Coordinates of C-alpha atoms and ligand atoms in Angstrom, one line a residue:
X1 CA 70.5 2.9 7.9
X2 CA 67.3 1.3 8.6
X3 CA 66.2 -1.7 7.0
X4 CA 62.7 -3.4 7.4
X5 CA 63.0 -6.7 6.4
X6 CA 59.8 -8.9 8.1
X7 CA 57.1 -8.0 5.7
X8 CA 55.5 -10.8 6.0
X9 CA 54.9 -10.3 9.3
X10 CA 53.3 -6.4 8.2
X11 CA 54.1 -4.2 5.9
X12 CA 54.7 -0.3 6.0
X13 CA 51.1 1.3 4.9
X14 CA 51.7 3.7 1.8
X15 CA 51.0 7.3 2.0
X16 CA 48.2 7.5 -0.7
X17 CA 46.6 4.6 2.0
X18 CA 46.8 6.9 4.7
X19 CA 45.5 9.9 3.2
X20 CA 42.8 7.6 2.2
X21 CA 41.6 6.7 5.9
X22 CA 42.2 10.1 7.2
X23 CA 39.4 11.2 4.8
X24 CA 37.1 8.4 5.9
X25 CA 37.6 9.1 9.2
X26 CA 38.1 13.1 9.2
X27 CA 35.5 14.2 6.8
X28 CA 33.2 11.6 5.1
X29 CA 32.8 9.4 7.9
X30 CA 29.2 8.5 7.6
X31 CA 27.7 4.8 8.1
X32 CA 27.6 3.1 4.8
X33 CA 23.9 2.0 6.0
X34 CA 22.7 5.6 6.1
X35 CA 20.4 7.0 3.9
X36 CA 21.7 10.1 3.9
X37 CA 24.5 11.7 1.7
X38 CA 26.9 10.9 4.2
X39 CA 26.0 7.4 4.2
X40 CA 25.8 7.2 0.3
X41 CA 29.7 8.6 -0.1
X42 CA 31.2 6.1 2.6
X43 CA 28.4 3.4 0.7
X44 CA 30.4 4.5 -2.4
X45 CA 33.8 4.1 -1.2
X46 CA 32.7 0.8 0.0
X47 CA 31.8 -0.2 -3.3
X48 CA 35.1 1.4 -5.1
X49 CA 37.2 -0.9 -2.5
X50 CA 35.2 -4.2 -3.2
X51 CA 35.8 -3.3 -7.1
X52 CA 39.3 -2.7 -6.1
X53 CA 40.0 -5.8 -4.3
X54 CA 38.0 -8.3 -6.5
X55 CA 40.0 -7.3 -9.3
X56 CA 43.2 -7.7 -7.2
X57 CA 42.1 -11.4 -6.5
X58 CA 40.7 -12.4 -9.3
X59 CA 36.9 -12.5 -8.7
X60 CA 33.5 -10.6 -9.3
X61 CA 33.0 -7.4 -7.1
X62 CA 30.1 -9.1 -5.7
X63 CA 32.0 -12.4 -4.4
X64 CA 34.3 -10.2 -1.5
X65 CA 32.7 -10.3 1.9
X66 CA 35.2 -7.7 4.1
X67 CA 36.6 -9.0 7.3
X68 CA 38.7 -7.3 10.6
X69 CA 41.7 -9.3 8.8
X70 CA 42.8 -12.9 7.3
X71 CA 42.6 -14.6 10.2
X72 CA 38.7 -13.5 10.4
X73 CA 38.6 -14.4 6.7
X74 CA 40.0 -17.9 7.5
X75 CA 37.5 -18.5 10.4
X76 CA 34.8 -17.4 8.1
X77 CA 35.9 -19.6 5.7
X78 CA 36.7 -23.0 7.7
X79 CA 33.5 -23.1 9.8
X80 CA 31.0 -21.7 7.4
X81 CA 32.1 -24.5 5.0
X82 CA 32.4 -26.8 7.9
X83 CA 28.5 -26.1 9.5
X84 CA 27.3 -25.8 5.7
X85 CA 28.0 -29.3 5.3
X86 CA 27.9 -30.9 8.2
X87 CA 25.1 -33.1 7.1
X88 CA 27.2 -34.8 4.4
X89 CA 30.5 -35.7 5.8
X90 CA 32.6 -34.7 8.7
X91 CA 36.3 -35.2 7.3
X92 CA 38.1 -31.6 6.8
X93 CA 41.3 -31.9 5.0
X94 CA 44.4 -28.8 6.0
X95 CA 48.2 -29.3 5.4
X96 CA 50.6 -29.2 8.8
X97 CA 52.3 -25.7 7.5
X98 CA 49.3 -24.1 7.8
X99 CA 48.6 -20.4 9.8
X100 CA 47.4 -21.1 13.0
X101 CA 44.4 -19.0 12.0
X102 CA 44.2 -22.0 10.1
X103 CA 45.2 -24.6 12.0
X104 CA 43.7 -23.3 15.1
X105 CA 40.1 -23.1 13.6
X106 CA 40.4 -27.1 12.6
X107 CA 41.3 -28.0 16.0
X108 CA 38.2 -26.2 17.2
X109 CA 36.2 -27.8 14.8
X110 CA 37.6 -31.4 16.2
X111 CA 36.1 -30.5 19.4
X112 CA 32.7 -30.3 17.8
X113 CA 33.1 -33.7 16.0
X114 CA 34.9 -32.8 12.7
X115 CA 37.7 -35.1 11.7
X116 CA 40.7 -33.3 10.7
X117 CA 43.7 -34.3 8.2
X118 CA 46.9 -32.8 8.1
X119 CA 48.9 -33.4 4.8
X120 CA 52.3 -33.8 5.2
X121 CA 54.9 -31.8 3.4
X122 CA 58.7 -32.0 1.8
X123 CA 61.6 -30.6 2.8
X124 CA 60.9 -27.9 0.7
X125 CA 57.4 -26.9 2.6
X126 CA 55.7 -28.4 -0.8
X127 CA 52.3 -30.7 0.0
X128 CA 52.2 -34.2 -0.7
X129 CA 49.8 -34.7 -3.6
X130 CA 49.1 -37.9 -3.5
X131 CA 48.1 -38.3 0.4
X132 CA 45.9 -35.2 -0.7
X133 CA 44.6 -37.4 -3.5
X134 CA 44.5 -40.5 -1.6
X135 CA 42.8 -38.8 1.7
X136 CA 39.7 -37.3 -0.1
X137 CA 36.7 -39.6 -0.2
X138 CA 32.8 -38.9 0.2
X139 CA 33.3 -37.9 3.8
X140 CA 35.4 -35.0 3.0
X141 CA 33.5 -31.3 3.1
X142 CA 36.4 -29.2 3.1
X143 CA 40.1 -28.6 2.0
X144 CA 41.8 -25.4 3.0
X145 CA 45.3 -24.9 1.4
X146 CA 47.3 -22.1 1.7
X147 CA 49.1 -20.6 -1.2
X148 CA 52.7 -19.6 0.0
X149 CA 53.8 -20.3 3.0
X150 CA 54.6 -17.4 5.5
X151 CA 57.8 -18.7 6.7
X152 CA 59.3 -20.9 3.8
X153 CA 57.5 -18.8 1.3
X154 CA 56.7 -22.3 -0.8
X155 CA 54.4 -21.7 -3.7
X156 CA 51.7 -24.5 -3.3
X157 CA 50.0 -26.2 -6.2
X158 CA 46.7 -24.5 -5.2
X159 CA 45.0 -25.4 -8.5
X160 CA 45.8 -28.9 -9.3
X161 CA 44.6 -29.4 -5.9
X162 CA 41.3 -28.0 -5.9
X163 CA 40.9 -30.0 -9.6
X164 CA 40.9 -33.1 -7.0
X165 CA 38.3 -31.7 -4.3
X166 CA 35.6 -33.6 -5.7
X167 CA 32.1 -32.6 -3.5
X168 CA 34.0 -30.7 -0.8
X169 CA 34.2 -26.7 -1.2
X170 CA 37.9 -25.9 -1.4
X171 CA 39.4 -22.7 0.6
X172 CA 42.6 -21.0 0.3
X173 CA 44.9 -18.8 2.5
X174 CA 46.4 -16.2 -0.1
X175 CA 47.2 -14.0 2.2
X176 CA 51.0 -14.2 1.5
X177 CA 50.1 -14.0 -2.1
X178 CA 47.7 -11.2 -2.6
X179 CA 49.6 -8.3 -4.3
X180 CA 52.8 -10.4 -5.0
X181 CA 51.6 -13.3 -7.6
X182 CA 48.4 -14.2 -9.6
X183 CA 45.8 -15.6 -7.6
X184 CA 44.3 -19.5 -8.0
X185 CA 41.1 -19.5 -8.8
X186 CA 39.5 -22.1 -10.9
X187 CA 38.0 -24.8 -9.0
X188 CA 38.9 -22.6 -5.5
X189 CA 35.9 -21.7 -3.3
X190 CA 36.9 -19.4 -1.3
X191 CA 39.8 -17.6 -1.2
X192 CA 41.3 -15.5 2.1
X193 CA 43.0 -12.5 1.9
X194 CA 44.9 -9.3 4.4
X195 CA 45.2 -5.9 3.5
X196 CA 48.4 -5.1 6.0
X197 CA 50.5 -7.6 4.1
X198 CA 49.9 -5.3 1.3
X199 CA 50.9 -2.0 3.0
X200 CA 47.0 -1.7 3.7
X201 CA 45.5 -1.0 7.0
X202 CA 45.8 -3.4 9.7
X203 CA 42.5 -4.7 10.7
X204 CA 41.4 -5.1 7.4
X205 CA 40.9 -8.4 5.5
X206 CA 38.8 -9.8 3.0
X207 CA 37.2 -13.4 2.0
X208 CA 36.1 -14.2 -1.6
X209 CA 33.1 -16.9 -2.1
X210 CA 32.2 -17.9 -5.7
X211 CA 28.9 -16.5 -6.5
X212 CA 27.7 -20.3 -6.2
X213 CA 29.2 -21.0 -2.5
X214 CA 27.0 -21.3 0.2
X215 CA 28.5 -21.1 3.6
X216 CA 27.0 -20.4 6.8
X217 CA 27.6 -16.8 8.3
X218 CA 30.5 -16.6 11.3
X219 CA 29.1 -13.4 12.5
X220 CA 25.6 -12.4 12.5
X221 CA 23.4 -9.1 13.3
X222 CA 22.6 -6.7 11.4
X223 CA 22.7 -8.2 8.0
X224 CA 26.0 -5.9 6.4
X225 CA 28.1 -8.0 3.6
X226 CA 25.2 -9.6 2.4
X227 CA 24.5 -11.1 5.4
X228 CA 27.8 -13.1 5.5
X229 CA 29.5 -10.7 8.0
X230 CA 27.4 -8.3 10.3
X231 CA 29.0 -5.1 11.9
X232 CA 29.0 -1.7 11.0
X233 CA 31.7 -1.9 8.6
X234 CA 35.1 -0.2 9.4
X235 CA 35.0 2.3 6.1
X236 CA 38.0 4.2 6.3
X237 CA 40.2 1.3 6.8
X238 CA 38.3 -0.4 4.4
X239 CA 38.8 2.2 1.7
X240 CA 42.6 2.8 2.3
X241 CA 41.9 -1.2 2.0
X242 CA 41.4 -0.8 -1.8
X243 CA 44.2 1.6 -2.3
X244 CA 46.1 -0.6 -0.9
X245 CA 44.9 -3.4 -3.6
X246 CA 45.2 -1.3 -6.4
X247 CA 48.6 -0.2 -5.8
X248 CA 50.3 -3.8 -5.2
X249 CA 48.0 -5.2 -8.1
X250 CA 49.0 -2.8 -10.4
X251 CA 52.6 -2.8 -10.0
X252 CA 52.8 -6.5 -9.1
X253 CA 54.8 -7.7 -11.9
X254 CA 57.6 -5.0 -11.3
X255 CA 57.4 -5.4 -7.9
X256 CA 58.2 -9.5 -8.1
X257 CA 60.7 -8.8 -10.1
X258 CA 62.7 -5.9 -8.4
X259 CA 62.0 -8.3 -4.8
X260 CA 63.4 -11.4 -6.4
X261 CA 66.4 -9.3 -7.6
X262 CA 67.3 -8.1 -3.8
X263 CA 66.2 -11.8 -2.5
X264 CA 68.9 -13.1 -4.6
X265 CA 71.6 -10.4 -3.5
X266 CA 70.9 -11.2 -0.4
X267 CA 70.8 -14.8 -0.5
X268 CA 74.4 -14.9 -3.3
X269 CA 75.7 -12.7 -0.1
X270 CA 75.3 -14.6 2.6
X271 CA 76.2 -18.1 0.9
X272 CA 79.5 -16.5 0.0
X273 CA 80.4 -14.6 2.2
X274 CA 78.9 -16.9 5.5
X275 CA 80.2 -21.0 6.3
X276 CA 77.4 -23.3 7.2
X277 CA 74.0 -21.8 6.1
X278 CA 70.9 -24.1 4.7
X279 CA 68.9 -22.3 2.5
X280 CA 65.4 -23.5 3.7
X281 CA 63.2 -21.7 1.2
X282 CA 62.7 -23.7 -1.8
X283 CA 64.7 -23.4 -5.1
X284 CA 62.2 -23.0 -7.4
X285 CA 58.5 -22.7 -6.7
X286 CA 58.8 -19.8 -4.5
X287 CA 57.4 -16.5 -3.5
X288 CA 59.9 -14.1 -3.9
X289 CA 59.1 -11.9 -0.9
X290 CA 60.1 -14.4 1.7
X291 CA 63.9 -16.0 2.4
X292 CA 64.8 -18.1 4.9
X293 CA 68.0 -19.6 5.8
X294 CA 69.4 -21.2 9.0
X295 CA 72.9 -19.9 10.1
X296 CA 74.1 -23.4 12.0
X297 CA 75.4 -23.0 15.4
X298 CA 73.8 -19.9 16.2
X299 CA 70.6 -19.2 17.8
X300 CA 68.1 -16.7 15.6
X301 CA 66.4 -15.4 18.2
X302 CA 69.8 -13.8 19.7
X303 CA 70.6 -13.0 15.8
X304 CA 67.7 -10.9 15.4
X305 CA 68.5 -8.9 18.5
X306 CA 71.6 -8.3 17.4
X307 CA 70.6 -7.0 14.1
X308 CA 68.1 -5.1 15.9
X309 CA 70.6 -2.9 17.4
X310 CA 71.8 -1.8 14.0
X311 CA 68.2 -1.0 13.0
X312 CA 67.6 -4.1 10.4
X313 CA 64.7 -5.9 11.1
X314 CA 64.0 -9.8 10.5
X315 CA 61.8 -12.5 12.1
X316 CA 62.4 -15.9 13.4
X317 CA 59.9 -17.6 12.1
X318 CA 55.6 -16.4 12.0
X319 CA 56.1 -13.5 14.1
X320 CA 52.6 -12.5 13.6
X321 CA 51.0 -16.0 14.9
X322 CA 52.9 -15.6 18.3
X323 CA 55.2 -14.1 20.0
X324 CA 55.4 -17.1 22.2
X325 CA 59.5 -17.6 23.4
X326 CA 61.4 -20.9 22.5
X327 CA 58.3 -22.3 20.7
X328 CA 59.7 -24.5 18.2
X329 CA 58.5 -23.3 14.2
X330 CA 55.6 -25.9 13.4
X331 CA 56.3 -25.4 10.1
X332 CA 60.5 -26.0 10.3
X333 CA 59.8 -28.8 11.9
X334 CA 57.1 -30.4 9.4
X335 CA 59.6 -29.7 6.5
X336 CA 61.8 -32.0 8.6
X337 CA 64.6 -29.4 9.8
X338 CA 66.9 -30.8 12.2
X339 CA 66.7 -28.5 15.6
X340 CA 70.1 -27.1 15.0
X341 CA 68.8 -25.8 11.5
X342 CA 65.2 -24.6 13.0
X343 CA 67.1 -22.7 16.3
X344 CA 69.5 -20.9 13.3
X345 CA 66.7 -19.8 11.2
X346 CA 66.1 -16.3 10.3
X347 CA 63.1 -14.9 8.2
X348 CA 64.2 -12.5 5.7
X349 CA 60.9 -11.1 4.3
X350 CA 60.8 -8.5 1.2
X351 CA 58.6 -5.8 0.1
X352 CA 59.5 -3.0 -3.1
X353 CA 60.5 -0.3 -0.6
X354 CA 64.0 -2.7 0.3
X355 CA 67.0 -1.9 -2.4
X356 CA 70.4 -3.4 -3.1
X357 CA 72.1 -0.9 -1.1
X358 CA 70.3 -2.2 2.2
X359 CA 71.0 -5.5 1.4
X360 CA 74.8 -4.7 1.3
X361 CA 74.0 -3.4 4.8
X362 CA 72.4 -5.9 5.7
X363 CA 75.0 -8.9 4.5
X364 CA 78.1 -6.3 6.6
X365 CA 75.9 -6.6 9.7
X366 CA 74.8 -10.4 9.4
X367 CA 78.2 -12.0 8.9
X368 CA 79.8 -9.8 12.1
X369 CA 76.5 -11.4 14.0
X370 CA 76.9 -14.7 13.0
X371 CA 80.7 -14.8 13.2
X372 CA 80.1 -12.8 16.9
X373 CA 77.6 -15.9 18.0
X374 CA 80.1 -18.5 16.8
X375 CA 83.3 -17.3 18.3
X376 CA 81.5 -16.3 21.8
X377 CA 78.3 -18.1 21.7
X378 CA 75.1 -16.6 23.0
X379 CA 77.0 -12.8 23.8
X380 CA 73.7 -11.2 25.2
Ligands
PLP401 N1 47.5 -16.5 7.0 C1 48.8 -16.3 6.7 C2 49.5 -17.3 5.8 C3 49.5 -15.3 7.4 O1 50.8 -15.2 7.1 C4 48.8 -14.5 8.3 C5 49.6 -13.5 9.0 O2 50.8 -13.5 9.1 C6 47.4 -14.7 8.5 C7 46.8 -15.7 7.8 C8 46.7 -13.8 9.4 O3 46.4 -12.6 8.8 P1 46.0 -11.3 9.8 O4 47.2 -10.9 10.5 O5 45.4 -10.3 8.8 O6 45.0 -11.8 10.7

């Protein structure tokens, strides 16, 4: 049997997706900047996508700028607001469990002057609201938030956080959201999203800025996505992009449901059936597409591998930020995991393609793994 279970890492693109880009790239594969009728049907499936994933977020089709994927869309984000308002303060405001698209982008910004702030977080991967409320002052031009965590899957309090923002233009990484729960948009600026978390293409991604946001453009040239992103813009993927978005949105309710229902199989499995586990994902107030649990006195990296061999598929932690070896999850360790419980932590991420019957599978495999590791130790 084989079981894909890091879909937070990416997702398996639907068929109706592919089919999609074949015909953008195979047939009407014009330039959507051409006057021609070439150019007007990929202009047109442009426009169908941006309809499709505006409604999927939440905004107006004219608020989504397209991007090469959501780390793009977080750069975008994060400096445009930073250079906008430059003039006014210098103090930018993240949380420490933050993508390093995230994360990375503030430290570049510190470089050129900006003064970061890195909110702590509970045990659970849940922000501390009232350093948030405490640290924002006149100085501050932007807080970027994400809304669930890619390796805790922590739901964030996105909203009542922006209510507090004050002058500063609030940003938020939904890229672990999009297609899985309602996205937070009142008092929220900008808003990041991916389209390969949501069996979409990779190399797609999209930002949405309020009509009334003005940020300064990341990439400039030729003037495409109202001037906020030049390039030629990568059609095809762009309109299996929108498939994608419509899919997930409109099946998103069903979809929770039936992924919390094998999340909790899973997860009753393993604490029954497996001695010393932390459940590290919180207990309520999360995402139900992302479970992650530390088996103590193993290692997860040699876990994984092992699984592997039986075809199942997990992560250790972000395996999309890195693939860097022995670095220690940044987000494990600001929830306050001891090392024992961050080296024993698997990722179990979900999407509506897994079932029960995997999961019994899965829980057969997992507790020979575990019990291999403990009575041998590291066997590879
Ligand atoms: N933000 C979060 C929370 C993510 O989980 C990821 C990818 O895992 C990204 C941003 C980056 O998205 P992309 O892979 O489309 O660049």
């Amino acid at each position: 049997m084989f079981v894909y279970l890091d879909n937070s890492s990416t997702t398996k693109q639907y068929r109706e997706v592919t089919d999609t880009v074949v015909r953008y790239m195979s047939e009407d594969f014009g330039n959507p900047s051409s006057l021609h009728h070439l150019g007007i049907t990929a202009e047109k499936a442009m426009k169908n996508a941006r309809n499709q994933v505006a409604a999927a977020i939440g905004v107006g089709d004219n608020e989504v700028i397209f991007t090469s994927c959501g780390t793009e869309a977080d750069n975008t984000a994060i400096r445009g607001a930073a250079y906008a308002g430059r003039r006014r303060g210098k103090k930018i405001i993240t949380s420490r469990i933050e993508h390093p698209a995230v994360l990375e982008t503030f430290k570049s910004l510190e470089e050129e002057g900006f003064i970061p702030v890195y909110i702590d977080v509970d045990k659970e991967g849940m922000i501390n609201m009232e350093q948030l409320e405490s640290e924002i002052d006149d100085e501050t031009i932007l807080i970027s938030l994400m809304h669930v965590n890619n390796e805790l899957g922590t739901i964030e309090p996105v909203e009542e956080a922006a209510a507090l923002k004050g002058e500063a233009l609030f940003h938020t990484d939904a890229v672990q959201s999009f297609g899985k729960l309602e996205i937070p948009t009142k008092n929220v600026d900008m808003i990041s999203v991916s389209g390969h978390k949501i069996h979409g293409p990779k190399g797609t991604g999209a930002l949405a800025v309020k009509s009334n946001v003005h940020i300064k453009p990341f990439i400039v040239g030729g003037g495409q996505e109202k001037n906020m992103r030049s390039g030629t813009e990568n059609t095809p993927c762009i309109a299996g992009f929108g498939v994608a978005a419509e899919m997930t949105h409109s099946h998103r309710s069903a979809n929770i449901t039936h992924m919390d229902e094998v999340r909790d199989y899973l997860m009753r499995g393993i604490i029954d059936g497996i001695d010393d586990v932390r459940i590290n994902s919180p207990k309520e107030h999360y995402c139900a597409s992302v479970l992650n649990v530390s088996f103590l006195g193993t290692r997860g990296e040699v876990i994984l591998h092992t699984l592997e061999q039986s075809d199942i598929y997990v992560s250790t932690g972000s395996a999309c930020s890195s693939n860097k070896k022995n670095s220690k999850s940044h987000v494990l360790t600001a929830a306050g995991l001891s090392d024992e419980e961050i080296e024993g932590a698997i990722r179990f991420s979900f999407s509506d393609l897994n079932t029960i019957e995997e999961m019994d599978y899965v829980l057969d495999r997992l507790k020979d793994a575990v019990g291999s590791f403990r009575r041998l130790g590291s066997f590879r």
